[in-house]
Each structure stands twice: as structure tokens, then as C-alpha cells.
Amino acid sequence: MKELFKRALTGILYVFLLLSAVFLSNDAFDFLFLIFGITCIYEFKKIIRLSGYYIFLAFLSLWWAFIYLLGEIYQQTMLRTVLLAVCIAVNLALILKLFSTKKLGYSNLQKFIITLFYIGGGCIFLTMIPYQVGHFAKSLIIGIFILIWVNDSFAYLVGKSIGKHKLFPSVSPKKTIEGFIGGLVFALIASYLLYVYSNELSMAQWFILTIVVVITGSIGDLVESKFKRLAGVKDSGAILPGHGGLLDRLDSLIFAAPFAYLTLQIFYYVS
């Protein structure tokens, strides 16, 4: 009971911090996700044993360029597309690695690229998501967080209650197919409520975005689990009592962010 209380209290503080930044100002939101990005890179760097500190300089440069400087550059759309393509390509490569039975070994350069575009790129696109519609879309970024939280919570509850068939036992033995389906169903219900109380997307668009976020977010959780399993660690850190590291809380969102951004771009271009 004490551990459950600790987890609940930490979760409430975490949600309060996010909502405060979203409603306070654009700059507060940007700064919060910059700190999130640096922290997650630090935790992931320890997991994969990436040597050197150049990764922080690279991430800060990339973040500053795409969040603050890109709006003044004529080729901004092309540059965002290039970054998006690279991030998605890295994420797809990591998905393929989930099915590998060989012991994975990465050079320091490969670790650098994975960290910069998987973790760093994910945080950058997570920051850019609410800016796509010509104004700061609070309900859009909050909605994506809600979808991930609902999926994670109900995947755990449904899986613990009726889960019998393992989803990916070689990477995460506790996750079940029933849990995945349960999380998706409740996330779709949440997306309908988001449609009712938000005017950012149509109902069909919310449903499509939910499916994309749930699937890629669940894969992102497996990707981080595999890295932790290879490193022989349970959590990415201990910054959040009862929850492990910050990356343990944001792994789904970070991995899903480029795919969610791409989905939203498609919505805006075809509408």
C-alpha cells in the first residue's frame, strides 16, 4: 500500500507539472520538454553506455534549430521532413532489432545516432506537435498524453485481470495481447471524449491518431525494455519514486511522437 501511494503521488505531481507548463505559456512548455529531453538522454546514455558528452551538445543544437530557428528559414518544411524521415528510419530499425535473436552490439557512433534521433528527435517532435495548426493547440498535446496514459493504465489492468497470451515474452514477459487490446479499446473511448470536448480534430481523425499512438507507443515501450534487458537494469533511473526513471514514463510518447507528427501532417495536407 505504501508503494502504491508513492506511485500515485508521483504520478499526480508529474501530471500537475505537465499541465502547468502547457497552460502557463509556450515558453514554459518548450523549456519543460527541453529538460525532459536532456534527462531522458542522460538516462538512455547510461543504459547503452554511450561514452562522451557530445550527445548533449548535438541535442541542444538540434532542439534549438528546430524549435526556435527553423521558423525563419525558407526551407523549414523540407528540413522538418528530413528530420522526420531520419527519426522514423531509426525507429523502424529499432523495431526490426526487437525480432533479432543475436546479441546486439553497437559502435559508439551507432549509439550516438540512436540516442540523438530516437530519444532527442522524439522529444523534438513531441514539442512541435501542438504548433502545427498555426496556434498553440493545448488540447492536442494534452490529448496525446491522455491517450498514452489511458492505454498504459488499462493495458496493465486488463492484462493483469484476464491476460493469458503473451505479447512479446522475449522482451517483456508481463505484457499480454489481452492487455494491448484492452488498452486500445479504452484509448478509443478516451479519443471520442477528446473529440467531444476538443475542436482540433474530427472524430475519425482522433480515432486514427489513437490507433497510431497506441501501436507505436506500445512498440516504444518494448524497444526501451529491450535496451534495459540487454543492459541488465530494471529502470532507466530513479528520478521518479515508484516509477523509475523519466524515460520509463516517457518511452511510449517519445517513440510515438514522430509517427503522431506524421499522422497530423497527413491530416492537415488532405483536409
Coordinates of C-alpha atoms in Angstrom, one line a residue:
M1 CA 0.0 0.0 0.0
K2 CA 2.9 2.4 0.8
E3 CA 4.5 1.7 -2.6
L4 CA 1.1 2.3 -4.3
F5 CA 0.7 5.6 -2.5
K6 CA 4.2 6.6 -3.6
R7 CA 3.4 5.8 -7.2
A8 CA 0.1 7.6 -7.1
L9 CA 1.6 10.7 -5.5
T10 CA 4.5 10.8 -8.0
G11 CA 2.0 10.4 -10.9
I12 CA -0.1 13.3 -9.7
L13 CA 2.9 15.6 -9.3
Y14 CA 4.1 14.6 -12.8
V15 CA 0.7 15.4 -14.4
F16 CA 0.4 18.7 -12.5
L17 CA 3.9 19.7 -13.8
L18 CA 2.9 18.9 -17.4
L19 CA -0.5 20.7 -17.2
S20 CA 1.0 23.7 -15.5
A21 CA 3.6 24.1 -18.3
V22 CA 1.0 23.7 -21.1
F23 CA -1.3 26.3 -19.6
L24 CA 1.3 28.7 -18.3
S25 CA 3.0 29.6 -21.7
N26 CA 4.5 28.3 -24.8
D27 CA 8.0 29.0 -23.5
A28 CA 7.3 27.1 -20.3
F29 CA 6.1 24.1 -22.4
D30 CA 9.2 24.3 -24.6
F31 CA 11.5 24.6 -21.6
L32 CA 9.9 21.6 -19.8
F33 CA 10.3 19.4 -22.8
L34 CA 13.9 20.5 -23.3
I35 CA 14.6 19.4 -19.7
F36 CA 12.7 16.2 -20.3
G37 CA 14.9 15.6 -23.4
I38 CA 18.2 16.2 -21.6
T39 CA 17.1 14.0 -18.7
C40 CA 16.0 11.1 -21.0
I41 CA 19.2 11.3 -23.0
Y42 CA 21.2 11.2 -19.8
E43 CA 19.3 8.1 -18.6
F44 CA 19.5 6.4 -22.0
K45 CA 23.2 7.2 -22.3
K46 CA 23.8 5.3 -19.1
I47 CA 21.8 2.3 -20.3
I48 CA 23.6 1.9 -23.6
R49 CA 26.9 3.1 -22.1
L50 CA 27.4 5.9 -24.7
S51 CA 30.8 7.5 -23.9
G52 CA 31.4 11.2 -24.1
Y53 CA 29.1 14.2 -23.7
Y54 CA 28.9 15.4 -27.3
I55 CA 25.4 14.0 -27.4
F56 CA 24.1 16.8 -25.2
L57 CA 25.7 19.4 -27.4
A58 CA 24.2 17.7 -30.5
F59 CA 20.7 17.5 -29.0
L60 CA 20.7 21.1 -27.7
S61 CA 21.8 22.3 -31.2
L62 CA 19.2 20.2 -33.0
W63 CA 16.5 21.3 -30.5
W64 CA 17.3 25.0 -30.7
A65 CA 17.4 24.8 -34.5
F66 CA 14.1 23.1 -35.0
I67 CA 12.1 24.7 -32.1
Y68 CA 13.3 28.3 -32.4
L69 CA 15.4 29.0 -35.6
L70 CA 13.5 27.0 -38.2
G71 CA 10.6 29.3 -38.4
E72 CA 12.8 32.0 -40.0
I73 CA 14.2 29.6 -42.7
Y74 CA 12.5 29.4 -46.1
Q75 CA 13.3 25.6 -46.4
Q76 CA 11.8 24.8 -43.0
T77 CA 9.2 22.3 -44.3
M78 CA 11.9 20.4 -46.2
L79 CA 14.2 20.3 -43.1
R80 CA 11.5 19.1 -40.9
T81 CA 10.7 16.4 -43.4
V82 CA 14.3 15.3 -43.5
L83 CA 14.5 15.1 -39.7
L84 CA 11.2 13.3 -39.5
A85 CA 12.4 10.7 -42.1
V86 CA 15.6 10.1 -40.2
C87 CA 13.8 9.7 -36.9
I88 CA 11.3 7.3 -38.3
A89 CA 14.0 5.3 -40.1
V90 CA 15.9 4.9 -36.8
N91 CA 12.7 3.9 -35.0
L92 CA 11.9 1.3 -37.7
A93 CA 15.4 -0.1 -37.4
L94 CA 14.9 -0.5 -33.7
I95 CA 11.6 -2.3 -34.3
L96 CA 13.4 -4.8 -36.5
K97 CA 16.0 -5.3 -33.8
L98 CA 13.2 -6.4 -31.5
F99 CA 13.0 -9.6 -33.5
S100 CA 16.7 -10.3 -33.6
T101 CA 17.9 -13.3 -31.6
K102 CA 21.5 -12.2 -31.8
K103 CA 23.2 -10.3 -29.1
L104 CA 23.1 -6.7 -30.2
G105 CA 26.3 -4.7 -30.3
Y106 CA 26.6 -1.1 -31.3
S107 CA 29.6 1.1 -32.0
N108 CA 29.8 4.4 -30.2
L109 CA 28.8 6.2 -33.4
Q110 CA 25.7 4.0 -33.7
K111 CA 24.8 4.6 -30.1
F112 CA 25.2 8.4 -30.8
I113 CA 22.9 8.3 -33.8
I114 CA 20.3 6.1 -32.0
T115 CA 20.3 8.4 -28.9
L116 CA 20.1 11.6 -31.0
F117 CA 17.3 10.6 -33.3
Y118 CA 15.3 8.1 -31.2
I119 CA 15.4 10.0 -27.9
G120 CA 16.3 13.5 -29.0
G121 CA 14.3 13.5 -32.2
G122 CA 11.2 12.1 -30.3
C123 CA 11.4 14.9 -27.8
I124 CA 11.7 17.5 -30.5
F125 CA 8.6 16.2 -32.4
L126 CA 6.7 15.9 -29.1
T127 CA 7.5 19.6 -28.6
M128 CA 6.5 20.5 -32.2
I129 CA 3.1 18.7 -32.2
P130 CA 1.0 21.5 -30.7
Y131 CA 2.4 24.1 -33.1
Q132 CA 1.3 22.6 -36.4
V133 CA -2.1 24.3 -36.7
G134 CA -1.0 27.9 -36.6
H135 CA -1.6 28.3 -32.9
F136 CA -0.6 26.5 -29.7
A137 CA -3.0 23.6 -29.6
K138 CA -3.2 22.8 -25.9
S139 CA -5.9 20.2 -26.3
L140 CA -3.9 18.3 -29.0
I141 CA -0.8 17.7 -26.9
I142 CA -2.8 17.1 -23.7
G143 CA -5.0 14.6 -25.7
I144 CA -1.9 12.6 -26.9
F145 CA -0.7 12.4 -23.3
I146 CA -4.1 11.3 -22.2
L147 CA -4.3 8.6 -24.9
I148 CA -0.9 7.2 -23.8
W149 CA -1.8 7.3 -20.1
V150 CA -5.2 5.6 -20.7
N151 CA -3.6 2.9 -22.9
D152 CA -0.8 2.2 -20.4
S153 CA -3.2 2.1 -17.4
F154 CA -5.9 -0.1 -18.9
A155 CA -3.4 -2.4 -20.7
Y156 CA -1.9 -3.1 -17.3
L157 CA -5.3 -3.5 -15.6
V158 CA -6.9 -5.7 -18.3
G159 CA -3.7 -7.7 -18.7
K160 CA -3.4 -8.3 -15.0
S161 CA -7.1 -9.3 -14.8
I162 CA -7.7 -11.5 -17.8
G163 CA -4.3 -11.6 -19.7
K164 CA -3.2 -15.1 -20.8
H165 CA -1.5 -14.7 -24.1
K166 CA 2.0 -13.1 -24.0
L167 CA 2.5 -10.2 -26.4
F168 CA 6.3 -10.3 -26.7
P169 CA 7.7 -12.6 -24.0
S170 CA 11.3 -12.4 -25.0
V171 CA 11.4 -8.7 -24.3
S172 CA 8.6 -8.0 -21.8
P173 CA 7.1 -11.2 -20.2
K174 CA 4.3 -9.4 -18.3
K175 CA 2.7 -7.8 -21.4
T176 CA -0.3 -9.6 -22.9
I177 CA -2.3 -9.5 -26.1
E178 CA -5.5 -9.0 -24.0
G179 CA -3.9 -6.1 -22.2
F180 CA -2.9 -4.5 -25.5
I181 CA -6.4 -4.9 -26.9
G182 CA -7.9 -3.6 -23.6
G183 CA -5.7 -0.5 -23.6
L184 CA -6.5 0.2 -27.3
V185 CA -10.3 -0.1 -26.6
F186 CA -10.2 2.3 -23.7
A187 CA -7.9 4.7 -25.5
L188 CA -10.5 4.8 -28.4
I189 CA -13.2 5.6 -25.8
A190 CA -11.0 8.4 -24.5
S191 CA -10.4 9.7 -28.0
Y192 CA -14.2 10.0 -28.5
L193 CA -14.4 12.2 -25.4
L194 CA -11.5 14.2 -26.7
Y195 CA -13.4 14.8 -29.9
V196 CA -16.5 15.9 -27.9
Y197 CA -14.6 18.4 -25.8
S198 CA -12.0 19.5 -28.4
N199 CA -12.3 21.1 -31.9
E200 CA -8.8 20.3 -33.1
L201 CA -9.6 17.1 -35.0
S202 CA -12.6 15.3 -36.4
M203 CA -13.9 12.1 -34.7
A204 CA -12.3 9.9 -37.5
Q205 CA -9.0 11.7 -37.1
W206 CA -9.0 11.2 -33.4
F207 CA -9.6 7.5 -33.9
I208 CA -6.8 7.2 -36.5
L209 CA -4.4 9.2 -34.3
T210 CA -5.3 7.0 -31.3
I211 CA -4.5 3.8 -33.2
V212 CA -1.2 5.2 -34.4
V213 CA -0.2 6.4 -30.9
V214 CA -1.3 3.2 -29.1
I215 CA 0.5 0.9 -31.6
T216 CA 3.7 2.9 -31.9
G217 CA 3.7 3.8 -28.1
S218 CA 3.4 0.1 -27.2
I219 CA 6.3 -0.7 -29.5
G220 CA 8.3 2.1 -28.0
D221 CA 7.8 0.6 -24.5
L222 CA 9.1 -2.7 -25.9
V223 CA 12.1 -1.0 -27.5
E224 CA 13.2 0.6 -24.2
S225 CA 12.5 -2.7 -22.4
K226 CA 14.9 -4.5 -24.8
F227 CA 17.6 -1.9 -24.2
K228 CA 17.2 -2.3 -20.4
R229 CA 17.2 -6.1 -20.7
L230 CA 20.4 -6.0 -22.6
A231 CA 21.9 -3.7 -20.0
G232 CA 20.6 -5.8 -17.1
V233 CA 18.7 -3.0 -15.5
K234 CA 15.1 -2.8 -14.3
D235 CA 14.6 1.0 -14.6
S236 CA 16.2 3.8 -16.6
G237 CA 16.8 5.8 -13.4
A238 CA 15.3 6.7 -10.1
I239 CA 14.2 10.3 -10.6
L240 CA 10.5 9.5 -10.1
P241 CA 9.8 7.5 -6.8
G242 CA 7.8 4.4 -7.6
H243 CA 8.1 4.9 -11.4
G244 CA 11.9 4.5 -12.0
G245 CA 13.4 7.0 -14.4
L246 CA 11.8 9.7 -16.5
L247 CA 12.5 7.7 -19.7
D248 CA 10.4 4.9 -18.1
R249 CA 7.4 7.3 -18.1
L250 CA 8.1 8.9 -21.5
D251 CA 9.4 6.0 -23.6
S252 CA 6.0 5.4 -25.3
L253 CA 5.5 9.1 -26.0
I254 CA 9.0 9.7 -27.3
F255 CA 8.8 6.7 -29.7
A256 CA 5.3 7.6 -30.9
A257 CA 5.9 11.3 -31.4
P258 CA 7.4 11.2 -34.9
F259 CA 4.6 8.9 -36.1
A260 CA 2.0 11.1 -34.5
Y261 CA 3.5 14.2 -36.1
L262 CA 3.5 12.5 -39.5
T263 CA -0.2 11.4 -39.0
L264 CA -1.1 15.0 -38.1
Q265 CA 0.8 16.3 -41.1
I266 CA -1.2 14.0 -43.4
F267 CA -4.5 15.2 -41.8
Y268 CA -3.6 18.8 -42.5
Y269 CA -2.5 18.2 -46.0
V270 CA -5.5 16.2 -47.1
S271 CA -8.1 18.3 -45.3

